[in-house]
Structures are given as C-alpha cells and as structure tokens.
XYZ file of N, CA, C and O in Angstrom:
732
model
N 0.844 -1.179 0.000
C 0.000 0.000 0.000
C 0.884 1.234 0.000
O 1.926 1.250 0.619
N 0.439 2.260 -0.654
C 1.214 3.482 -0.746
C 0.392 4.648 -0.212
O -0.807 4.718 -0.376
N 1.093 5.581 0.406
C 0.470 6.811 0.879
C 0.981 7.926 -0.012
O 2.189 8.119 -0.127
N 0.086 8.602 -0.682
C 0.496 9.677 -1.575
C 0.642 10.976 -0.789
O -0.220 11.335 -0.009
N 1.764 11.637 -1.017
C 1.950 12.975 -0.469
C 2.117 13.901 -1.658
O 2.178 13.453 -2.806
N 2.233 15.187 -1.427
C 2.338 16.114 -2.544
C 3.667 15.983 -3.280
O 3.777 16.379 -4.413
N 4.681 15.368 -2.689
C 5.975 15.246 -3.360
C 6.378 13.808 -3.640
O 7.156 13.555 -4.535
N 5.906 12.869 -2.819
C 6.386 11.499 -2.978
C 5.339 10.525 -2.464
O 4.411 10.897 -1.774
N 5.531 9.263 -2.808
C 4.703 8.233 -2.208
C 5.601 7.389 -1.328
O 6.765 7.166 -1.637
N 5.051 6.936 -0.204
C 5.811 6.190 0.782
C 5.142 4.847 1.003
O 3.920 4.784 1.202
N 5.912 3.762 0.971
C 5.373 2.443 1.205
C 5.316 2.199 2.712
O 6.344 2.104 3.362
N 4.118 2.137 3.270
C 3.938 1.936 4.705
C 3.709 0.475 5.065
O 3.749 0.118 6.226
N 3.416 -0.365 4.106
C 3.159 -1.767 4.383
C 1.734 -2.022 4.867
O 1.385 -3.141 5.204
N 0.915 -0.993 4.939
C -0.492 -1.129 5.325
C -1.307 -0.223 4.416
O -0.798 0.724 3.844
N -2.593 -0.511 4.329
C -3.458 0.342 3.519
C -4.006 1.479 4.374
O -3.989 1.421 5.616
N -4.511 2.478 3.710
C -5.114 3.603 4.415
C -6.298 3.133 5.258
O -6.521 3.627 6.364
N -7.079 2.145 4.722
C -8.212 1.610 5.475
C -7.753 0.946 6.773
O -8.398 1.077 7.816
N -6.618 0.227 6.721
C -6.086 -0.413 7.929
C -5.640 0.640 8.953
O -5.851 0.470 10.153
N -5.033 1.701 8.476
C -4.601 2.773 9.389
C -5.814 3.399 10.051
O -5.849 3.592 11.265
N -6.834 3.709 9.264
C -8.038 4.344 9.803
C -8.769 3.418 10.766
O -9.409 3.868 11.699
N -8.671 2.107 10.547
C -9.332 1.141 11.417
C -8.521 0.878 12.685
O -8.948 0.129 13.551
N -7.348 1.489 12.779
C -6.527 1.313 13.979
C -5.694 0.059 13.959
O -5.277 -0.433 15.006
N -5.415 -0.492 12.771
C -4.592 -1.699 12.681
C -3.186 -1.393 13.190
O -2.650 -0.326 12.935
N -2.593 -2.342 13.920
C -1.235 -2.114 14.403
C -0.253 -2.079 13.235
O -0.508 -2.679 12.190
N 0.854 -1.351 13.403
C 1.837 -1.324 12.319
C 2.464 -2.693 12.145
O 2.425 -3.529 13.046
N 3.047 -2.950 10.977
C 3.685 -4.233 10.743
C 4.788 -4.484 11.765
O 5.438 -3.555 12.219
N 4.985 -5.731 12.123
C 6.004 -6.075 13.110
C 7.399 -6.081 12.533
O 7.588 -5.915 11.325
N 8.399 -6.305 13.402
C 9.787 -6.277 12.970
C 10.120 -7.302 11.892
O 11.033 -7.103 11.115
N 9.375 -8.400 11.820
C 9.675 -9.425 10.839
C 9.165 -9.105 9.443
O 9.532 -9.739 8.473
N 8.288 -8.113 9.307
C 7.727 -7.802 7.998
C 8.623 -6.809 7.257
O 9.400 -6.094 7.863
N 8.501 -6.754 5.928
C 9.367 -5.875 5.144
C 9.240 -4.412 5.537
O 10.202 -3.669 5.451
N 8.081 -3.975 5.977
C 7.903 -2.573 6.326
C 7.933 -2.368 7.836
O 7.401 -1.400 8.351
N 8.546 -3.298 8.574
C 8.613 -3.203 10.028
C 9.191 -1.871 10.473
O 10.283 -1.494 10.062
N 8.449 -1.143 11.272
C 8.860 0.202 11.652
C 10.037 0.210 12.616
O 10.785 1.163 12.655
N 10.223 -0.839 13.414
C 11.321 -0.834 14.373
C 12.452 -1.777 13.967
O 13.432 -1.894 14.681
N 12.321 -2.427 12.833
C 13.344 -3.382 12.390
C 14.673 -2.667 12.186
O 14.770 -1.698 11.448
N 15.704 -3.123 12.884
C 17.033 -2.560 12.716
C 17.272 -1.250 13.444
O 18.316 -0.644 13.282
N 16.309 -0.799 14.230
C 16.445 0.453 14.942
C 16.481 0.207 16.441
O 15.862 -0.719 16.946
N 17.185 1.067 17.136
C 17.220 1.005 18.591
C 15.908 1.558 19.127
O 15.485 2.639 18.723
N 15.267 0.841 20.012
C 13.991 1.296 20.558
C 14.138 1.788 21.994
O 13.149 2.000 22.674
N 15.361 1.966 22.455
C 15.603 2.492 23.792
C 16.167 3.899 23.702
O 16.855 4.246 22.746
N 15.868 4.701 24.717
C 16.465 6.028 24.845
C 17.558 5.954 25.896
O 17.395 5.296 26.917
N 18.642 6.647 25.647
C 19.717 6.761 26.621
C 19.896 8.236 26.923
O 20.198 9.022 26.025
N 19.637 8.598 28.169
C 19.844 9.977 28.597
C 20.587 9.964 29.922
O 20.639 8.942 30.615
N 21.175 11.069 30.243
C 21.806 11.272 31.548
C 21.042 12.392 32.224
O 20.880 13.471 31.653
N 20.560 12.135 33.421
C 19.829 13.138 34.180
C 20.640 13.455 35.432
O 20.866 12.568 36.267
N 21.111 14.676 35.504
C 21.952 15.115 36.616
C 23.125 14.155 36.834
O 23.482 13.815 37.954
N 23.706 13.705 35.719
C 24.879 12.844 35.763
C 24.595 11.363 35.922
O 25.519 10.558 35.889
N 23.334 10.988 36.078
C 22.983 9.574 36.243
C 22.420 9.023 34.942
O 21.504 9.594 34.361
N 22.966 7.874 34.528
C 22.530 7.233 33.289
C 21.133 6.664 33.454
O 20.839 5.981 34.431
N 20.285 6.954 32.477
C 18.917 6.431 32.464
C 18.664 5.793 31.104
O 18.864 6.423 30.073
N 18.228 4.537 31.098
C 17.825 3.863 29.879
C 16.312 3.714 29.934
O 15.770 3.169 30.889
N 15.655 4.226 28.918
C 14.196 4.218 28.877
C 13.765 3.309 27.742
O 14.113 3.538 26.584
N 13.039 2.264 28.091
C 12.528 1.353 27.067
C 11.060 1.668 26.822
O 10.341 2.071 27.737
N 10.641 1.505 25.614
C 9.247 1.732 25.216
C 8.760 3.109 25.660
O 7.711 3.258 26.276
N 9.531 4.140 25.341
C 9.149 5.502 25.710
C 7.871 5.921 24.992
O 7.679 5.607 23.819
N 7.029 6.607 25.700
C 5.797 7.141 25.127
C 6.170 8.346 24.265
O 6.711 9.326 24.777
N 5.895 8.324 22.969
C 6.281 9.442 22.104
C 5.554 10.741 22.427
O 5.986 11.804 22.003
N 4.487 10.669 23.208
C 3.757 11.870 23.598
C 4.242 12.459 24.918
O 3.794 13.533 25.311
N 5.131 11.758 25.618
C 5.586 12.241 26.924
C 6.582 13.384 26.756
O 7.492 13.312 25.945
N 6.391 14.420 27.544
C 7.340 15.537 27.526
C 8.476 15.266 28.498
O 8.350 14.438 29.411
N 9.552 15.985 28.307
C 10.681 15.892 29.224
C 10.235 16.271 30.634
O 10.617 15.621 31.609
N 9.403 17.287 30.750
C 8.911 17.711 32.066
C 8.149 16.588 32.766
O 8.397 16.309 33.942
N 7.242 15.923 32.053
C 6.481 14.822 32.658
C 7.410 13.722 33.135
O 7.232 13.168 34.223
N 8.413 13.394 32.319
C 9.362 12.353 32.713
C 10.134 12.767 33.961
O 10.255 11.981 34.910
N 10.669 13.983 33.982
C 11.453 14.435 35.139
C 10.621 14.376 36.419
O 11.089 13.904 37.456
N 9.399 14.832 36.338
C 8.549 14.827 37.529
C 8.178 13.390 37.925
O 8.052 13.096 39.104
N 8.063 12.488 36.928
C 7.717 11.093 37.238
C 8.847 10.361 37.960
O 8.599 9.362 38.624
N 10.070 10.840 37.818
C 11.196 10.201 38.520
C 11.578 10.971 39.785
O 12.640 10.752 40.356
N 10.685 11.874 40.223
C 10.871 12.548 41.503
C 11.602 13.870 41.460
O 11.873 14.457 42.513
N 11.921 14.372 40.282
C 12.598 15.671 40.173
C 11.533 16.752 39.983
O 11.184 17.115 38.865
N 11.023 17.239 41.089
C 9.884 18.152 41.053
C 10.270 19.626 41.130
O 9.401 20.490 41.199
N 11.553 19.924 41.095
C 11.991 21.323 41.094
C 11.674 22.009 39.783
O 11.509 23.228 39.729
N 11.580 21.251 38.702
C 11.202 21.785 37.400
C 9.681 21.873 37.388
O 8.997 20.876 37.568
N 9.170 23.076 37.186
C 7.732 23.336 37.355
C 6.981 23.419 36.032
O 7.563 23.764 35.007
N 5.685 23.153 36.092
C 4.787 23.388 34.963
C 4.066 24.697 35.249
O 3.303 24.791 36.215
N 4.344 25.691 34.423
C 3.671 26.982 34.561
C 2.587 27.096 33.511
O 1.479 26.603 33.663
N 2.945 27.696 32.386
C 1.958 27.943 31.329
C 1.727 26.737 30.425
O 0.687 26.635 29.790
N 2.695 25.831 30.327
C 2.571 24.678 29.448
C 2.685 25.021 27.977
O 2.397 24.193 27.123
N 3.107 26.244 27.672
C 3.224 26.692 26.292
C 4.607 27.247 25.968
O 4.814 27.805 24.899
N 5.556 27.142 26.886
C 6.908 27.628 26.640
C 7.090 29.125 26.798
O 8.119 29.655 26.406
N 6.113 29.802 27.371
C 6.206 31.257 27.493
C 6.744 31.766 28.814
O 7.338 32.834 28.870
N 6.590 30.996 29.884
C 6.944 31.514 31.207
C 8.346 31.121 31.654
O 8.968 31.821 32.440
N 8.846 29.980 31.198
C 10.196 29.546 31.549
C 10.313 28.817 32.876
O 11.422 28.464 33.281
N 9.210 28.546 33.557
C 9.280 27.854 34.849
C 9.826 26.435 34.712
O 10.335 25.870 35.671
N 9.753 25.880 33.513
C 10.170 24.496 33.271
C 11.568 24.393 32.652
O 11.958 23.333 32.177
N 12.343 25.461 32.674
C 13.640 25.482 31.996
C 14.631 24.511 32.628
O 14.799 24.483 33.850
N 15.275 23.720 31.781
C 16.360 22.823 32.168
C 17.493 23.036 31.167
O 17.300 23.652 30.115
N 18.676 22.512 31.483
C 19.789 22.579 30.531
C 19.924 21.227 29.847
O 19.991 20.194 30.515
N 19.943 21.240 28.520
C 20.145 20.035 27.722
C 21.491 20.191 27.022
O 21.731 21.186 26.348
N 22.357 19.188 27.208
C 23.711 19.256 26.661
C 23.975 18.064 25.758
O 23.460 16.970 25.990
N 24.796 18.292 24.748
C 25.244 17.213 23.868
C 26.566 17.608 23.229
O 26.928 18.785 23.215
N 27.283 16.616 22.732
C 28.546 16.873 22.060
C 28.260 17.256 20.617
O 27.596 16.518 19.888
N 28.736 18.410 20.212
C 28.563 18.905 18.857
C 29.797 18.512 18.054
O 30.876 19.066 18.264
N 29.642 17.554 17.158
C 30.798 17.044 16.413
C 31.367 18.082 15.445
O 32.537 18.016 15.102
N 30.564 19.058 15.024
C 31.080 20.061 14.094
C 32.019 21.050 14.781
O 32.964 21.533 14.173
N 31.756 21.348 16.058
C 32.631 22.279 16.792
C 33.579 21.554 17.736
O 34.456 22.181 18.318
N 33.365 20.256 17.911
C 34.165 19.440 18.828
C 34.070 19.966 20.266
O 35.035 19.917 21.031
N 32.889 20.456 20.617
C 32.654 20.975 21.962
C 31.288 20.505 22.463
O 30.421 20.142 21.675
N 31.119 20.582 23.762
C 29.816 20.289 24.347
C 28.953 21.536 24.194
O 29.391 22.652 24.492
N 27.752 21.337 23.701
C 26.802 22.424 23.493
C 25.731 22.352 24.587
O 25.225 21.274 24.888
N 25.425 23.499 25.181
C 24.402 23.576 26.232
C 23.273 24.488 25.749
O 23.534 25.577 25.252
N 22.028 24.046 25.922
C 20.872 24.868 25.588
C 19.895 24.892 26.750
O 19.666 23.857 27.378
N 19.332 26.064 26.997
C 18.224 26.176 27.937
C 16.981 25.744 27.162
O 16.695 26.263 26.092
N 16.260 24.759 27.692
C 15.131 24.157 26.985
C 13.896 24.210 27.867
O 13.969 23.952 29.073
N 12.765 24.518 27.260
C 11.479 24.448 27.960
C 11.056 22.986 28.010
O 10.629 22.426 27.002
N 11.174 22.377 29.172
C 10.884 20.949 29.322
C 9.417 20.630 29.084
O 9.090 19.489 28.755
N 8.532 21.616 29.208
C 7.108 21.356 28.970
C 6.812 21.153 27.492
O 5.787 20.576 27.149
N 7.710 21.611 26.622
C 7.510 21.468 25.184
C 8.378 20.382 24.560
O 8.059 19.878 23.492
N 9.476 20.039 25.202
C 10.435 19.100 24.617
C 9.940 17.665 24.749
O 9.736 17.172 25.859
N 9.760 16.965 23.624
C 9.406 15.555 23.722
C 10.555 14.778 24.365
O 11.725 15.030 24.064
N 10.234 13.863 25.247
C 11.264 13.045 25.883
C 12.131 12.364 24.830
O 13.350 12.292 24.972
N 11.508 11.888 23.750
C 12.254 11.174 22.707
C 13.286 12.061 22.015
O 14.235 11.551 21.435
N 13.150 13.376 22.092
C 14.136 14.271 21.478
C 15.405 14.374 22.318
O 16.382 14.977 21.885
N 15.388 13.785 23.492
C 16.526 13.892 24.416
C 17.460 12.696 24.359
O 18.387 12.604 25.169
N 17.229 11.788 23.423
C 18.098 10.622 23.299
C 19.547 11.080 23.106
O 19.821 11.987 22.321
N 20.459 10.458 23.845
C 21.891 10.758 23.784
C 22.198 12.198 24.226
O 23.123 12.827 23.745
N 21.428 12.696 25.180
C 21.622 14.040 25.716
C 21.803 13.950 27.228
O 21.375 12.998 27.867
N 22.409 14.985 27.783
C 22.525 15.114 29.234
C 21.582 16.215 29.670
O 21.607 17.319 29.121
N 20.749 15.916 30.649
C 19.760 16.854 31.167
C 20.224 17.278 32.554
O 20.494 16.435 33.404
N 20.274 18.588 32.780
C 20.608 19.101 34.107
C 19.417 19.895 34.611
O 18.945 20.817 33.945
N 18.923 19.513 35.786
C 17.789 20.193 36.406
C 18.286 21.033 37.574
O 19.457 20.970 37.945
N 17.387 21.755 38.179
C 17.724 22.580 39.342
C 18.314 21.728 40.466
O 19.241 22.147 41.151
N 17.828 20.488 40.613
C 18.369 19.597 41.639
C 19.807 19.190 41.323
O 20.570 18.859 42.231
N 20.179 19.216 40.048
C 21.500 18.777 39.625
C 22.609 19.793 39.825
O 23.784 19.450 39.732
N 22.242 21.054 40.068
C 23.306 22.049 40.240
C 23.581 22.382 41.703
O 24.601 22.973 42.012
N 22.691 22.007 42.587
C 22.930 22.256 44.004
C 21.644 22.269 44.801
O 20.552 22.256 44.248
N 21.803 22.285 46.095
C 20.658 22.298 46.995
C 21.112 22.577 48.415
O 22.303 22.780 48.676
N 20.193 22.568 49.319
C 20.503 22.899 50.714
C 21.460 21.887 51.349
O 22.329 22.248 52.108
N 21.301 20.612 51.027
C 22.174 19.589 51.625
C 23.570 19.601 51.018
O 24.569 19.564 51.728
N 23.645 19.630 49.682
C 24.937 19.553 48.992
C 25.604 20.918 48.875
O 26.778 21.004 48.562
N 24.850 21.956 49.126
C 25.363 23.312 48.961
C 24.820 23.923 47.684
O 24.618 23.237 46.687
N 24.581 25.208 47.739
C 24.011 25.908 46.593
C 25.079 26.216 45.549
O 26.234 26.491 45.893
N 24.674 26.185 44.292
C 25.531 26.660 43.216
C 25.608 28.182 43.357
O 24.666 28.808 43.858
N 26.708 28.816 42.935
C 26.809 30.282 43.056
C 25.635 31.040 42.438
O 25.230 32.080 42.983
N 25.061 30.554 41.338
C 23.896 31.231 40.749
C 22.724 31.170 41.726
O 22.043 32.176 41.970
N 22.484 30.006 42.322
C 21.402 29.871 43.298
C 21.647 30.778 44.503
O 20.728 31.450 44.985
N 22.874 30.776 44.986
C 23.217 31.566 46.174
C 23.014 33.056 45.922
O 22.492 33.771 46.784
N 23.407 33.537 44.740
C 23.255 34.964 44.426
C 21.788 35.356 44.298
O 21.384 36.417 44.766
N 20.993 34.519 43.647
C 19.564 34.819 43.513
C 18.932 34.895 44.906
O 18.163 35.802 45.202
N 19.288 33.954 45.785
C 18.735 33.951 47.144
C 19.225 35.151 47.945
O 18.432 35.841 48.594
N 20.521 35.426 47.911
C 21.097 36.504 48.714
C 20.604 37.886 48.286
O 20.464 38.781 49.120
N 20.312 38.033 46.994
C 19.890 39.342 46.487
C 18.385 39.432 46.275
O 17.906 40.313 45.568
N 17.628 38.518 46.929
C 16.162 38.525 46.856
C 15.671 38.544 45.406
O 14.813 39.332 45.045
N 16.236 37.656 44.605
C 15.936 37.622 43.180
C 14.676 36.872 42.810
O 14.486 36.558 41.648
N 13.819 36.556 43.761
C 12.570 35.889 43.409
C 11.432 36.496 44.198
O 11.634 37.176 45.189
N 10.233 36.231 43.727
C 9.042 36.706 44.420
C 8.437 35.533 45.179
O 8.859 35.222 46.271
N 7.501 34.818 44.564
C 6.896 33.682 45.260
C 7.791 32.446 45.209
O 7.648 31.551 46.021
N 8.700 32.396 44.244
C 9.630 31.279 44.137
C 9.245 30.203 43.156
O 10.061 29.352 42.839
N 8.017 30.223 42.644
C 7.573 29.168 41.734
C 8.421 29.120 40.465
O 8.824 28.055 40.016
N 8.706 30.271 39.878
C 9.452 30.304 38.616
C 10.960 30.403 38.825
O 11.727 30.320 37.865
N 11.406 30.543 40.062
C 12.832 30.726 40.340
C 13.704 29.597 39.808
O 14.758 29.874 39.229
N 13.324 28.315 39.936
C 14.187 27.269 39.375
C 14.424 27.435 37.873
O 15.546 27.230 37.394
N 13.411 27.832 37.131
C 13.570 28.050 35.696
C 14.479 29.225 35.394
O 15.307 29.166 34.479
N 14.348 30.293 36.160
C 15.218 31.457 35.985
C 16.656 31.079 36.295
O 17.582 31.423 35.551
N 16.860 30.353 37.379
C 18.210 29.920 37.757
C 18.813 29.037 36.666
O 19.981 29.206 36.289
N 18.033 28.112 36.114
C 18.559 27.216 35.087
C 18.870 27.959 33.790
O 19.857 27.647 33.111
N 18.054 28.945 33.429
C 18.338 29.742 32.234
C 19.638 30.534 32.434
O 20.487 30.591 31.537
N 19.802 31.110 33.607
C 21.018 31.869 33.916
C 22.229 30.945 33.999
O 23.306 31.264 33.476
N 22.064 29.790 34.623
C 23.141 28.799 34.720
C 23.615 28.385 33.323
O 24.821 28.348 33.045
N 22.665 28.098 32.429
C 23.013 27.683 31.062
C 23.714 28.814 30.321
O 24.722 28.591 29.650
N 23.193 30.017 30.464
C 23.806 31.170 29.807
C 25.258 31.341 30.258
O 26.154 31.552 29.438
N 25.504 31.184 31.556
C 26.862 31.345 32.076
C 27.762 30.153 31.741
O 28.983 30.316 31.648
N 27.201 28.972 31.561
C 28.009 27.825 31.099
C 28.537 28.093 29.698
O 29.656 27.720 29.358
N 27.715 28.733 28.868
C 28.112 29.040 27.494
C 28.978 30.288 27.394
O 29.748 30.419 26.448
N 28.823 31.205 28.328
C 29.534 32.478 28.271
C 29.876 32.918 29.692
O 29.191 33.770 30.262
N 30.923 32.347 30.295
C 31.231 32.617 31.701
C 31.572 34.081 32.018
O 31.451 34.507 33.156
N 31.956 34.844 31.027
C 32.318 36.245 31.253
C 31.257 37.194 30.702
O 31.572 38.307 30.270
N 30.008 36.761 30.716
C 28.919 37.572 30.164
C 28.784 38.886 30.914
O 28.884 38.930 32.140
N 28.538 39.946 30.161
C 28.309 41.263 30.769
C 26.878 41.331 31.295
O 26.015 40.527 30.920
N 26.621 42.293 32.134
C 25.272 42.491 32.680
C 24.267 42.721 31.562
O 23.174 42.140 31.564
N 24.631 43.544 30.582
C 23.694 43.824 29.491
C 23.436 42.566 28.653
O 22.314 42.335 28.211
N 24.461 41.724 28.462
C 24.277 40.474 27.721
C 23.295 39.566 28.461
O 22.402 38.969 27.852
N 23.455 39.470 29.769
C 22.553 38.636 30.576
C 21.126 39.176 30.482
O 20.183 38.423 30.253
N 20.963 40.488 30.620
C 19.626 41.080 30.546
C 18.963 40.818 29.201
O 17.779 40.517 29.132
N 19.727 40.894 28.124
C 19.181 40.673 26.785
C 18.812 39.217 26.543
O 17.953 38.928 25.721
N 19.463 38.291 27.246
C 19.263 36.872 26.979
C 18.389 36.160 27.994
O 18.257 34.941 27.935
N 17.776 36.872 28.893
C 16.892 36.254 29.890
C 15.429 36.535 29.561
O 14.585 36.541 30.435
N 15.134 36.707 28.290
C 13.773 37.049 27.897
C 12.803 35.876 27.868
O 11.614 36.069 27.704
N 13.279 34.654 28.069
C 12.399 33.490 28.041
C 11.796 33.163 29.385
O 11.133 32.145 29.529
N 12.042 33.997 30.384
C 11.506 33.749 31.727
C 10.678 34.942 32.170
O 11.195 36.051 32.267
N 9.415 34.684 32.425
C 8.519 35.740 32.886
C 8.230 35.557 34.355
O 8.050 34.454 34.833
N 8.178 36.633 35.061
C 7.853 36.569 36.481
C 7.102 37.817 36.871
O 7.452 38.900 36.467
C-alpha cells in the first residue's frame, strides 16, 4: 500500500483503510517493520545519572518524565513555553565544533524522545541545601531575586546555562538573553 503525499509516495506496508481502522503497524519481521534494525531504547543522563528508557511514550514531555522520577523542582507553569518555569539545561557533544553544546530548553515542550543521547541538568543537579548551593542559586537567594519562588528554578537554570556558554557575560548580555523567563 502506498500513501500519496504532494511530493512522494511512501510504502507503509499497510493500507489507508487499515490505518483508519486502527490496525497495528507491521512487526519487525515484515518488510515494512517500523522498528526493524532500529534502537527502541532512549539513553539519557539526568543530573549525571545514566537512564535507559525502554518503550518511551512518544507523547511524553521531558517535564512529565522528570517529575515522574521525583525531580519536582522543574515546574509546569503555562505549558506553552512562554513563562520559563520548566527550563532545564540540555547538553550534547557537537561534532562540528568538537565541543559540548548547552541549551536552555522548555521541558514542557520538549518531547522526551528528542533527548536521546543528551545530558539533562535540572535545578536539583546544580545544588541544593544539603549539597550546597551553586553560586547562581546563592546569588539569587542573597539578592532577593525571586518573588513567590515558583518560577525561580527556571530562571536559575536559564542563567546557569547562559553562564556555562559564556562565563564572562556582561550584565547587558545577561539582561538581553533572559527574555524566556517571565515573572
């Protein structure tokens, strides 16, 4: 069976009627097996700990996963990527620059499956009351940098990521690049 698109046709191994009827996709043994020859596990590192996820739900967000494993410092605010309360740092090795790349990511929008072979750092991963605060956390606390505190972990993680990428950032650079966090 073929599915026609505006540019190409793709052999799915099932008919459109079977798809509409909810027929399961062909198994690994069939010619059009969707998982044949592919890795079906995710490998991520969360706060330095290796996590292997089998049969990941493609609809699960990074935020849902983090909270399901007990990391509740990352908050759900707007759920649309506008407030920044869910900000975490996602890192990976960039083979083109031969360096580790760090991005501040809205965990409420990031599919868990997009994090395969990535390192995730949450607010719990940079410090806490028992292990000691990271300097970014300590400065925000000492200078009364939060109001109710709900969005503070996201602000701290955005600032932490910015400083990981640019340790000598000027005040104006920081102000210009903290626009993804509303409070």
